[in-house]
Coordinates of C-alpha atoms and ligand atoms in Angstrom, one line a residue:
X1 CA 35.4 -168.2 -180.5
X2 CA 34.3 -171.5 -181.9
X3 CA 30.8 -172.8 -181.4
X4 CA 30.8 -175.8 -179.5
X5 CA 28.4 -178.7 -180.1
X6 CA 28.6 -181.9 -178.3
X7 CA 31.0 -183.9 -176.6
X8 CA 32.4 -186.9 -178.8
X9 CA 34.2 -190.2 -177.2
X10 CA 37.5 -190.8 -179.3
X11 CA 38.9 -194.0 -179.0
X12 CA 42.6 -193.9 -179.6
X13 CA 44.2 -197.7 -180.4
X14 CA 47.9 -197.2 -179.4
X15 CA 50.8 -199.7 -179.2
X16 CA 53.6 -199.0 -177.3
X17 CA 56.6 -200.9 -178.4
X18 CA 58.5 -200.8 -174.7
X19 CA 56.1 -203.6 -173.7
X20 CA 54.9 -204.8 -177.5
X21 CA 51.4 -204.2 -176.3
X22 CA 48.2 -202.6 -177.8
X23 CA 45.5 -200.7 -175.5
X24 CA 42.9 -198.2 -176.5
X25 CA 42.4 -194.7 -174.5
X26 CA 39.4 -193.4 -174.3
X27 CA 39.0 -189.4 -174.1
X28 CA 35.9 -186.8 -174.3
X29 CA 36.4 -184.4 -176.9
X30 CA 34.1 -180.5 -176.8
X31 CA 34.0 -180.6 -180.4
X32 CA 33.5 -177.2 -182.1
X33 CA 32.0 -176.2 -185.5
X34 CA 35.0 -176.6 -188.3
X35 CA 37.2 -179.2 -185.9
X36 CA 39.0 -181.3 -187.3
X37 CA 40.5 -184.4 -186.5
X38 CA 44.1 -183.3 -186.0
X39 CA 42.2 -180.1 -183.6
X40 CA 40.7 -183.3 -181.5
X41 CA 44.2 -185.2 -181.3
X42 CA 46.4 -182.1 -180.3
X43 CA 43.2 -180.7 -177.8
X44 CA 44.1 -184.3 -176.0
X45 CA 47.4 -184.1 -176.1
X46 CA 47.6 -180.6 -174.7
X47 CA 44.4 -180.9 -172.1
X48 CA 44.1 -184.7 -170.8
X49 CA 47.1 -186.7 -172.1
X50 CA 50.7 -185.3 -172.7
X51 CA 51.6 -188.9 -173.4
X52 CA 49.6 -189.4 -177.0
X53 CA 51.7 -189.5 -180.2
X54 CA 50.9 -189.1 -183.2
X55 CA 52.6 -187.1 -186.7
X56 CA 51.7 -183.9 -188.0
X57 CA 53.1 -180.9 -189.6
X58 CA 51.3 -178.3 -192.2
X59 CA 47.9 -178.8 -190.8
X60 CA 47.0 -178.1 -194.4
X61 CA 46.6 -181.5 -196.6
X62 CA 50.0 -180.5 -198.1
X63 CA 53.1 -182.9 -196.1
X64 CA 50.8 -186.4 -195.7
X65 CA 52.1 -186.9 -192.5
X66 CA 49.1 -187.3 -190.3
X67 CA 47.6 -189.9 -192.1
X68 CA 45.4 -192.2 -189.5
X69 CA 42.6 -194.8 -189.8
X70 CA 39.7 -193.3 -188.3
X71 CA 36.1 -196.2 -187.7
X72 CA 38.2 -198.2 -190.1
X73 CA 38.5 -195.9 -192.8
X74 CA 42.4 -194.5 -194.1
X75 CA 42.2 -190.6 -193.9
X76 CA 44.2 -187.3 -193.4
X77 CA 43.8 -186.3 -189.8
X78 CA 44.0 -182.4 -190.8
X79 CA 41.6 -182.6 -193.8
X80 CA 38.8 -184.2 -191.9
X81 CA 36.1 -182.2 -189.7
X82 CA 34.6 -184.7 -187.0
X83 CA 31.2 -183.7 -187.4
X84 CA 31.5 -184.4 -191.3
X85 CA 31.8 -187.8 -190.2
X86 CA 28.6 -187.5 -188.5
X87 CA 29.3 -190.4 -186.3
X88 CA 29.0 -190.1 -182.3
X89 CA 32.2 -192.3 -181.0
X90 CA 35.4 -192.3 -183.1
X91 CA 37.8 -194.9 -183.1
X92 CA 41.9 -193.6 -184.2
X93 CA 44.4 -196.2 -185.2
X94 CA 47.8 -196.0 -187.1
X95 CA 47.6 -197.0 -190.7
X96 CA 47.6 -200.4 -191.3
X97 CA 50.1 -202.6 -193.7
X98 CA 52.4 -200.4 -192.4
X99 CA 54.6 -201.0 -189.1
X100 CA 53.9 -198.8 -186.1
X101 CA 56.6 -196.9 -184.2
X102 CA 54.4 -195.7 -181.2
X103 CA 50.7 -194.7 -180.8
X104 CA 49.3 -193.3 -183.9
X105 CA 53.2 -193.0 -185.4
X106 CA 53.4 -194.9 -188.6
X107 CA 57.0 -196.0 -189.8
X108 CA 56.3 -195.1 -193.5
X109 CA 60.3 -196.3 -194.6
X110 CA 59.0 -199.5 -196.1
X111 CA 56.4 -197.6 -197.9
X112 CA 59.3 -194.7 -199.2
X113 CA 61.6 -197.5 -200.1
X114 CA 59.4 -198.6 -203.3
X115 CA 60.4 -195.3 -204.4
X116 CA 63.9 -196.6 -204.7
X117 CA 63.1 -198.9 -207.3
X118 CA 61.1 -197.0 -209.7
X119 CA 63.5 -194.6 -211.1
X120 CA 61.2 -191.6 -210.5
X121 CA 63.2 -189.2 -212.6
X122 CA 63.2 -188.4 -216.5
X123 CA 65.6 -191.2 -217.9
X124 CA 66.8 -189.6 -221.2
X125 CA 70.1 -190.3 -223.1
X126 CA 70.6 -186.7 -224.2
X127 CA 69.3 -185.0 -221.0
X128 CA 70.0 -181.8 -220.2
X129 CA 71.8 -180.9 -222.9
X130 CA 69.3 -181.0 -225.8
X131 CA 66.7 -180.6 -223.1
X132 CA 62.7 -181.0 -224.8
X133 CA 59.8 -178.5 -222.5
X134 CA 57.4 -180.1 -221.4
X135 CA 54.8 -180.9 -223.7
X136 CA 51.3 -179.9 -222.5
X137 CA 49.4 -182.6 -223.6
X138 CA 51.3 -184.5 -221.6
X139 CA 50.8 -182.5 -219.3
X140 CA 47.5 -182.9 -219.1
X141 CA 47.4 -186.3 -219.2
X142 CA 50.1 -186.8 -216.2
X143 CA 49.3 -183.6 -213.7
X144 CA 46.9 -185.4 -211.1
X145 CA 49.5 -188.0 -210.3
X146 CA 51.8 -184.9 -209.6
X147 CA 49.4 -184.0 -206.8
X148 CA 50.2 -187.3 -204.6
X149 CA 51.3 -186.1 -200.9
X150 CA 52.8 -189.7 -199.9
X151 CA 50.6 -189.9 -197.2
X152 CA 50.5 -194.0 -197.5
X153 CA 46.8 -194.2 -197.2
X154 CA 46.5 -195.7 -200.9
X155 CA 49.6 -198.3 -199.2
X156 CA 47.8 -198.9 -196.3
X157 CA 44.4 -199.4 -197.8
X158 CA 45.7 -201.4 -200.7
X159 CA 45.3 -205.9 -199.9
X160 CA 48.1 -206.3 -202.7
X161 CA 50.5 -204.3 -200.4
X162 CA 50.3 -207.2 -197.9
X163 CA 53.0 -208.9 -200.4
X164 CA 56.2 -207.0 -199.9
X165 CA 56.6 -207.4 -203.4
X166 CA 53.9 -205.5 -204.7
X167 CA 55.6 -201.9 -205.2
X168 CA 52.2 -199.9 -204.4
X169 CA 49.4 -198.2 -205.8
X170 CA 51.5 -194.6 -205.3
X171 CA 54.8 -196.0 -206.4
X172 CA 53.2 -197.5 -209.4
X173 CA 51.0 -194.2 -210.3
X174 CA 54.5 -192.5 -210.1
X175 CA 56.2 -194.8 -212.3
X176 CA 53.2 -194.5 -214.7
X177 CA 53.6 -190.9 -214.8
X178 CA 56.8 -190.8 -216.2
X179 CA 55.8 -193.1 -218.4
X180 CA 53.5 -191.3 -220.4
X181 CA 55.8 -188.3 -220.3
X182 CA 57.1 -187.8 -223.8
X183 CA 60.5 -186.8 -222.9
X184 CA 61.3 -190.3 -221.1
X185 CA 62.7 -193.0 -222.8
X186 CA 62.7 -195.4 -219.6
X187 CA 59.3 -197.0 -220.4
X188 CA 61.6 -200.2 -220.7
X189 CA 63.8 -200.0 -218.3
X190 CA 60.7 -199.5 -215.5
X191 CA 58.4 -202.3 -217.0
X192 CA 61.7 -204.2 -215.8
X193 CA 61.1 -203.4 -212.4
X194 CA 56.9 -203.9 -212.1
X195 CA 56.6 -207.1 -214.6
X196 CA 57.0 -209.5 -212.1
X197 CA 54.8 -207.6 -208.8
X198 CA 52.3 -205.7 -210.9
X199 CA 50.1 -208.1 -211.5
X200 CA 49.5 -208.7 -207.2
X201 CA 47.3 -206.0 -208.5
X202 CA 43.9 -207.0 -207.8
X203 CA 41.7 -203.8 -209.0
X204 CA 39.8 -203.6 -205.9
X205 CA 39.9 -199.1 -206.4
X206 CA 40.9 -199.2 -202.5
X207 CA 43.3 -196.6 -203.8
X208 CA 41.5 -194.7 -205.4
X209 CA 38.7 -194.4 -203.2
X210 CA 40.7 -193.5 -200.3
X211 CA 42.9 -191.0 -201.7
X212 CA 42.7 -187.8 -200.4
X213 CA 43.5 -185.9 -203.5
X214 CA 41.3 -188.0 -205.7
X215 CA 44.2 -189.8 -207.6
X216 CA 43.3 -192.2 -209.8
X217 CA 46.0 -194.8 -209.1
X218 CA 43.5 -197.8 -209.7
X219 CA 43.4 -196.3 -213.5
X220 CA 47.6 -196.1 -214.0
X221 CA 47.9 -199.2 -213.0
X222 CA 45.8 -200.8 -215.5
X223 CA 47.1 -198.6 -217.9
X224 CA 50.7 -199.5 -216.3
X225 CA 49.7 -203.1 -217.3
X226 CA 48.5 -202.0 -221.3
X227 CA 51.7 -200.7 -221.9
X228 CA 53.8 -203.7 -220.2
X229 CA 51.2 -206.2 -222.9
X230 CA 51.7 -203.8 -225.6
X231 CA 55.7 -204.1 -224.8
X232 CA 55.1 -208.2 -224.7
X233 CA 56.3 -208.8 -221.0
X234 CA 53.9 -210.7 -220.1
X235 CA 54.0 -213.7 -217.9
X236 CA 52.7 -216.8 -218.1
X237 CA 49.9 -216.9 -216.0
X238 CA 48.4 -213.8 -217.6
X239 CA 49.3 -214.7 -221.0
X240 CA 47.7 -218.3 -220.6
X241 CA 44.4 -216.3 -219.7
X242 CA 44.2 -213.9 -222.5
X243 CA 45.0 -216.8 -224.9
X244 CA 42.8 -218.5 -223.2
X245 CA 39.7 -216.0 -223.4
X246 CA 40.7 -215.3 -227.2
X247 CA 40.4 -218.7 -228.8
X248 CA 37.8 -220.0 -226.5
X249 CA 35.9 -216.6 -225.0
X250 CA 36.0 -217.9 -221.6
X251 CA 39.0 -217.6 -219.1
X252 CA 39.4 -221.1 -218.5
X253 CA 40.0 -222.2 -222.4
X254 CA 36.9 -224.6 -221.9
X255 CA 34.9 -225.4 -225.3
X256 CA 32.1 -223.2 -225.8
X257 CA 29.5 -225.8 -225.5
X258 CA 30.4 -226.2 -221.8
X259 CA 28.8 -223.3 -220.7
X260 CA 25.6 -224.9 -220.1
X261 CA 26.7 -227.6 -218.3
X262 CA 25.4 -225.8 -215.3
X263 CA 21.5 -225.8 -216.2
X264 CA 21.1 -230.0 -216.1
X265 CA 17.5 -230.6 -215.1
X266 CA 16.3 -226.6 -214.7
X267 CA 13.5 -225.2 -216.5
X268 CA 15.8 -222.5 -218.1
X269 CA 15.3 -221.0 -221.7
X270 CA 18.1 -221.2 -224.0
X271 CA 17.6 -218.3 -226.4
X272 CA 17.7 -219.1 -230.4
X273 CA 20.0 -217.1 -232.4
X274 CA 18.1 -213.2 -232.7
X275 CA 15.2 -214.7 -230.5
X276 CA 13.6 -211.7 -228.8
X277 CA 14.0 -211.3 -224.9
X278 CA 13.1 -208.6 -222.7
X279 CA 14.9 -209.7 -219.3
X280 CA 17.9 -211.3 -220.1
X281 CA 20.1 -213.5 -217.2
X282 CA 23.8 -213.3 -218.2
X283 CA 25.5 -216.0 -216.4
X284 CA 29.2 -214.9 -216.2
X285 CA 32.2 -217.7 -217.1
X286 CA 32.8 -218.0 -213.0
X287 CA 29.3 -219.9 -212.5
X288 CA 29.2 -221.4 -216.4
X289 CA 32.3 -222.9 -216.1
X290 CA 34.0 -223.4 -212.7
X291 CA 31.8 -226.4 -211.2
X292 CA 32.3 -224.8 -207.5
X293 CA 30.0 -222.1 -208.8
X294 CA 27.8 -223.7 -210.9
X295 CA 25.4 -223.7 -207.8
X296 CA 25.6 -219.9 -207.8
X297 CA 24.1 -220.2 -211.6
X298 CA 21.3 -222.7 -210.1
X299 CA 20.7 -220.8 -207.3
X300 CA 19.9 -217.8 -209.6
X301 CA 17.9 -219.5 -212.1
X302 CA 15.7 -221.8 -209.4
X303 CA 14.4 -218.3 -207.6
X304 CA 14.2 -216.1 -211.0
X305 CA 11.7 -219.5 -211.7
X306 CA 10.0 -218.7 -208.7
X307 CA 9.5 -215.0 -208.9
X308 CA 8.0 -216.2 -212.6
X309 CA 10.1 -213.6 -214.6
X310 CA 10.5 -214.3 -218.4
X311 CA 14.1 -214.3 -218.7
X312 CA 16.3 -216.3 -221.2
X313 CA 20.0 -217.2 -221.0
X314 CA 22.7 -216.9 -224.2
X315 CA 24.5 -220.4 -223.4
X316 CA 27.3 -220.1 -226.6
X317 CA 26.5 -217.0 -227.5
X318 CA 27.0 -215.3 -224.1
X319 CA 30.9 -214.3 -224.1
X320 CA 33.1 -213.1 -221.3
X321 CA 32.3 -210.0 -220.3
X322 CA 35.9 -209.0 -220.9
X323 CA 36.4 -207.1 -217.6
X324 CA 39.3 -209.3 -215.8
X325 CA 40.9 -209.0 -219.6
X326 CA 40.6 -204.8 -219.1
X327 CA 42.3 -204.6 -215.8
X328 CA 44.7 -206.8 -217.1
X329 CA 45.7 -204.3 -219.8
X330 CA 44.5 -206.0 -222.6
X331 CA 41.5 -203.7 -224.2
X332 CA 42.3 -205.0 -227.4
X333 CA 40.7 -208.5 -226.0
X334 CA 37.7 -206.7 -224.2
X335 CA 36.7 -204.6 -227.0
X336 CA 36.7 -208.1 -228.9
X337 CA 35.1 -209.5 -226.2
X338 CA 32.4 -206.8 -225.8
X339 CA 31.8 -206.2 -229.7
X340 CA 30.1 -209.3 -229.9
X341 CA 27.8 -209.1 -226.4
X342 CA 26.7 -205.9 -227.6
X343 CA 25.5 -207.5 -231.3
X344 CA 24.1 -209.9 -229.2
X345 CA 22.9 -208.1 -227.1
X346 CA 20.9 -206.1 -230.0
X347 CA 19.8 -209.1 -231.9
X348 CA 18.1 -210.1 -229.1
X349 CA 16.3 -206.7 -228.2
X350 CA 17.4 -207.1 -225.0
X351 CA 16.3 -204.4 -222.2
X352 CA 17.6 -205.5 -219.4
X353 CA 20.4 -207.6 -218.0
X354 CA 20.6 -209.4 -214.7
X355 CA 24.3 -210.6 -213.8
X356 CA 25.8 -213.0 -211.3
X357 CA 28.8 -211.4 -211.6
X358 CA 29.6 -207.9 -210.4
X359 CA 32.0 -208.1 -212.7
X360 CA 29.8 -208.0 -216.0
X361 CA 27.8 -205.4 -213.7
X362 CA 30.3 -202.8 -214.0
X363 CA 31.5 -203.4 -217.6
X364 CA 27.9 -203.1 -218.7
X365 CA 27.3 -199.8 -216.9
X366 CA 30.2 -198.4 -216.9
X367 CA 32.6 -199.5 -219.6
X368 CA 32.4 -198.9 -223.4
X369 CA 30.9 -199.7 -225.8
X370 CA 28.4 -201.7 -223.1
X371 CA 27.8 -198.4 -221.3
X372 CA 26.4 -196.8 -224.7
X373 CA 23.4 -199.4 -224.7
X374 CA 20.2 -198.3 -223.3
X375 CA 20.0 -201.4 -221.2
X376 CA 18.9 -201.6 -218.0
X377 CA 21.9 -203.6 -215.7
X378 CA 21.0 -205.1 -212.5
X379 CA 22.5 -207.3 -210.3
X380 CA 21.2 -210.1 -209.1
X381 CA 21.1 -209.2 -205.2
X382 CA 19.1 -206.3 -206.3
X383 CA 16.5 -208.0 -208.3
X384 CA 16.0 -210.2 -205.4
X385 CA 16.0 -207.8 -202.4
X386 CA 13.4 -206.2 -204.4
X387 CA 11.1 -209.1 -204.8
X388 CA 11.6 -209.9 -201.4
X389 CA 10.5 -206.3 -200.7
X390 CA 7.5 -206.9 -203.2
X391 CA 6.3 -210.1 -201.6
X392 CA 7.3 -212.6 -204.1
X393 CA 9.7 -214.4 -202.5
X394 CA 8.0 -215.8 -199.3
X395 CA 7.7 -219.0 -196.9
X396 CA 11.9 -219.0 -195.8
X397 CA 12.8 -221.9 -193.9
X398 CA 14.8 -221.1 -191.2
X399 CA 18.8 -221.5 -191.4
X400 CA 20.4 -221.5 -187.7
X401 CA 24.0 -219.6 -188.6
X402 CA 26.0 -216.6 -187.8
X403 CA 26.9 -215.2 -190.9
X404 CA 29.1 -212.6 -191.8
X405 CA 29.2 -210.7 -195.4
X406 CA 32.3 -209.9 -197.7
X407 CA 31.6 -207.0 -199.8
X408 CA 32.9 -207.7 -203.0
X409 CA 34.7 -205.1 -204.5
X410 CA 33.1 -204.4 -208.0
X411 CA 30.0 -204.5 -206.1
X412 CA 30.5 -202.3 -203.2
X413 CA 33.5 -200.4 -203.8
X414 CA 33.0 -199.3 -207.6
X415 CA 29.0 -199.6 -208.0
X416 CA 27.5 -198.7 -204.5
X417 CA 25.9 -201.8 -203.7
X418 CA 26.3 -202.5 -200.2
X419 CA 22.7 -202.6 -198.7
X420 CA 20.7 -205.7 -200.7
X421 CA 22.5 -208.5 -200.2
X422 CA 22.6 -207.8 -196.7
X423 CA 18.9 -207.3 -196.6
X424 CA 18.6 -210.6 -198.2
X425 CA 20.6 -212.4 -195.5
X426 CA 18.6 -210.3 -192.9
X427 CA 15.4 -211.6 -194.4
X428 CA 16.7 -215.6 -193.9
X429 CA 14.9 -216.6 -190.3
X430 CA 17.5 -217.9 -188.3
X431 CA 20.7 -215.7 -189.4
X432 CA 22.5 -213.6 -187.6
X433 CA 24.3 -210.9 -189.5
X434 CA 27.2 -210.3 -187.8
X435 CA 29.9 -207.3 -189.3
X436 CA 33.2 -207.7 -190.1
X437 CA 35.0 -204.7 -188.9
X438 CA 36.4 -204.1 -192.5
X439 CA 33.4 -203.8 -194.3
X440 CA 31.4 -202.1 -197.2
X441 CA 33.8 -199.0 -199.0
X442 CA 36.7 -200.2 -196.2
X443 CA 36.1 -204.2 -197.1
X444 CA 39.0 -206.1 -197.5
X445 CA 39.6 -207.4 -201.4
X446 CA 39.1 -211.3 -201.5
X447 CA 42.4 -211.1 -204.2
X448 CA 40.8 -212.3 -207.2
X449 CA 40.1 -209.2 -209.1
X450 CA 42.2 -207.9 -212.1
X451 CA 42.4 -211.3 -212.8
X452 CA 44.6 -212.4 -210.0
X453 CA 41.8 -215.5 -209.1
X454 CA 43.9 -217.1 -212.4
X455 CA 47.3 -216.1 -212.1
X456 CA 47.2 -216.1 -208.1
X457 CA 51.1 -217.4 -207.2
X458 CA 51.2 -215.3 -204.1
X459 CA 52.2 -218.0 -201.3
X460 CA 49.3 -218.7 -199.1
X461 CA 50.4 -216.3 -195.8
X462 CA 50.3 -213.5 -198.2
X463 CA 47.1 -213.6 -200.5
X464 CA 44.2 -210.9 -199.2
X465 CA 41.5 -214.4 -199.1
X466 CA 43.7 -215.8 -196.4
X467 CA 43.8 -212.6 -194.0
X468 CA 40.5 -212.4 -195.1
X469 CA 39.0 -215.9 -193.7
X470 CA 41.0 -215.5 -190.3
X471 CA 39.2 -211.8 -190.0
X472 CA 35.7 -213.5 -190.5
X473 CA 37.1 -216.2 -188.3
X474 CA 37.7 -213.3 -185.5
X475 CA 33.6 -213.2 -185.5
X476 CA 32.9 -217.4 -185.0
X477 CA 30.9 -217.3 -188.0
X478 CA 29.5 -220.4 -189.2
X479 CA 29.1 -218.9 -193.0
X480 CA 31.0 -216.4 -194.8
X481 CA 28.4 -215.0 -197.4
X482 CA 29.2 -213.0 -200.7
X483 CA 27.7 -212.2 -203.9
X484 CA 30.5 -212.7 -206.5
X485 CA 31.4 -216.3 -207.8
X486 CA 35.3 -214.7 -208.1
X487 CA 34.9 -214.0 -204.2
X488 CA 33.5 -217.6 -203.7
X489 CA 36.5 -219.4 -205.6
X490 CA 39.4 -217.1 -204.0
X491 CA 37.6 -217.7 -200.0
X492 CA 36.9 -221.6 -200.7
X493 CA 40.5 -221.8 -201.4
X494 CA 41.6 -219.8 -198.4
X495 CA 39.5 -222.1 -196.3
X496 CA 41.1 -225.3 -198.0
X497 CA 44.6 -224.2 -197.4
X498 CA 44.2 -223.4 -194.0
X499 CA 42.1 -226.8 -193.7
X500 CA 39.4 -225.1 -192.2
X501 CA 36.4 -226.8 -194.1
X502 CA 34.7 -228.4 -191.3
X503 CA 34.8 -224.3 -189.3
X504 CA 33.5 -222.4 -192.0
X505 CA 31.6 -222.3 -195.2
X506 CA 32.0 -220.1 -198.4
X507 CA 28.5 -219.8 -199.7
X508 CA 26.9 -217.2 -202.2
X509 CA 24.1 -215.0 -201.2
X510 CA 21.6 -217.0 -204.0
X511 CA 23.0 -220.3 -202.6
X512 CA 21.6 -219.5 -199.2
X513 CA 18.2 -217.8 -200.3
X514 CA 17.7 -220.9 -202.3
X515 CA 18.3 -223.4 -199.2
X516 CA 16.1 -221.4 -197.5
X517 CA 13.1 -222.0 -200.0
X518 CA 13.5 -225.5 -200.5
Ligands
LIG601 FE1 50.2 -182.3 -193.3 FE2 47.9 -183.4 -192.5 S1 49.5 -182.4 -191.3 S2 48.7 -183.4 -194.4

């Protein structure tokens, strides 16, 4: 016998499609050591509600069926325990992006359809006959993408997927898989079918994150895009950025000399070529160059004044970090890119690095050749929370607002930063934090990653900043606050299409510290 050890409220959200209405029942579950979600769901259904639906059939992590969003997170039902979640009230509801039948039932058709398209089957001219074995190299490089269950959580979890289009994180691994399979001579004939979706992309690693069996799906697709540049089908949009960033080294094609434009009348050091510097600020293209965030750049600079730290800034010298050119499958542009920050980088002596930007954040740490450097990377929010924490940020004015915070994604998602700039925000007199209900690792992407804040065509009732400006709407916040100029330009434009400028205001986390010390 089991050993019980408390009783847990589960909240199940279901819709019933007789009436087209939603309503949450609420049940007490005796949970026992080792239960696991499914256990709770079919203990209802056989003691207190014969009425609940929901999909299951192994029980074993094996069919993908019972796929569920559980406190706003996409998970297998069967593979979870409840007291792993360590959580005393659950909330159940069907997977999102995806249409409900009843209850927790999902109708995963749409989602199986993409399949349709993307030819998942060796395409060979010779095949069978002059059959090749598989090669074991291949193998190797293909077999985790063999593991996918079709469970949909990637689908539901993904913000691209809110664009029919978009064929899906799974659809798209699968595609990728058979193209890196030696035998296959369809690379062609797929890039065909993704060329004109794939780049709805927007990196966020919801898919990868999410994934039950720790697919890397986020990875295939940028690879999916290297091979579609390498193969020349590019469009555009994209091929107007990577130009762009080549002749110029910024993704706007502005002259080099722009890049300071931002520092006007501040007390900021501009470093001399091989000029030594210990704490260096690397501004980032978004706040250099796009004159919405140029206040993002002040912002930074005015309280890195005030917390006296001897920093110095690159102005021509400082190049794109290169990570919107990696995700869109050009590493033969970010290597470029990163070649020369490194050199810099070196010539400078430079031991650590703030960034606006949590894009430079994670190619520094986390991308070669930046990640070989024995630099220490911070972000911004985190330099700040600290001297807030140390007592050198003091004397905050008060700023009346409900506020709400959008994690960005290559702050939260992929580098674990969730808690400073919400302890900033919490140290501003006056604000009230309020949560959206998608937030930190389950945040919604603001669309602008893998450089989709360039060659965003999407119309407006389908880009992720839209749904993501009526969610924060759902709270009657005054401010939507983030900590990623990319963020900033993809929600101010949300909040201009849907001519909401006099509801609610875009503003970065440095923007509000500094109007709250001046
Ligand atoms: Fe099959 Fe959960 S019931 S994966």
């Amino acid at each position: 016998m089991a050993e019980f050890v408390k009783n847990i409220e589960i909240k199940v959200k279901r819709y019933n499609p007789e009436s087209g209405k939603v309503l949450i029942s609420t049940y007490t579950v005796p949970v026992y050591k080792g239960m696991t979600l499914l256990d709770a769901l079919l203990y209802i259904k056989d003691n207190v509600d014969a009425s609940l639906n929901f999909r299951y059939s192994c029980r074993m992590g094996i069919c993908g069926s019972c796929s569920v969003l559980v406190n706003g997170k996409p998970m297998l039902a069967c593979y979870t325990q409840i007291l792993h979640l360590n959580v005393d009230s659950i909330l159940i509801e069907p997977l999102p992006n995806i249409p409900t039948i009843k209850d927790l039932v999902a109708d995963v058709s749409s989602f199986f359809s993409k399949y349709r398209y993307i030819k998942p089957y060796l395409i060979r001219s010779t095949y069978p006959q002059n059959e090749i074995l598989q090669n074991p190299e291949d193998q190797q490089k293909y077999w985790s993408y063999t593991l996918c269950i079709k469970c949909a959580i990637c689908y539901a979890a993904c913000p691209a997927s809110i664009d029919e289009k978009f064929l899906g994180p799974t659809a798209l691994s699968t595609m990728y898989r058979f193209n890196i399979d030696s035998r296959d001579e369809g690379v062609k004939e797929r890039i065909k079918i993704s060329e004109d979706n794939i780049w709805l992309c927007t990196a966020c690693y919801s898919c990868t994150l999410h994934c039950p069996k720790e697919i890397n799906s986020s990875h295939s697709v940028t690879e999916l895009r290297r091979i579609i540049v390498e193969e020349g089908f590019v469009p555009k949009t994209v091929r107007d950025v990577l130009s762009n960033t080549f002749l110029t080294y910024n993704p706007w094609g502005m002259p080099s000399e722009r890049r300071t434009d931002w520092i006007k009348d501040l007390n900021v050091k501009l470093l001399k070529p091989n000029e030594q510097c210990e704490n260096l600020y690397f501004v980032c293209c978004g706040p250099a160059y796009d004159t919405r965030c140029h206040e993002i750049a002040r912002s930074t600079a005015y309280i890195l004044n005030l917390i006296r730290l001897n920093y110095g800034v690159l102005g021509v010298n400082e190049w794109c970090c290169g990570d919107h050119m990696l995700r869109l499958g050009e590493r033969g542009l970010f290597e470029f890119l990163a070649e020369h920050n490194v050199q810099v980088f070196r010539d400078h002596s430079v031991k650590n690095i703030i960034t606006n930007s949590p894009h430079c954040l994670n190619v520094f740490k986390n991308e070669q050749p930046y990640s070989s450097l024995t630099v220490n990377v911070k972000h911004y929010t985190q330099v700040f929370a600290e001297a807030l924490k140390n007592g050198l940020i003091k004397s905050l004015r008060e700023i009346n607002a409900r506020v709400t915070y959008h994690d960005p994604c290559f702050l939260g998602k992929r580098n674990n930063i969730f808690e400073e700039p919400r302890e900033i925000l919490q140290s501003i007199p006056g604000v009230k934090l309020v949560e959206m209900s998608r937030n930190r690792e389950n945040s919604f992407c603001c669309g602008g990653g893998g450089g989709r804040v360039w060659t965003e065509e999407a119309p407006y009732e389908r880009r992720p900043s839209v749904e993501r400006i009526k969610e924060a709407l759902g709270l009657n916040v005054d401010i939507i606050a983030t900590a990623c100029p990319f963020c900033v330009i993809m929600l101010t434009d949300a909040v201009k299409a849907l001519g909401l400028e006099d509801k609610i205001r875009v503003k970065d986390v440095s923007e509000l510290l500094k109007s709250s010390l001046t």
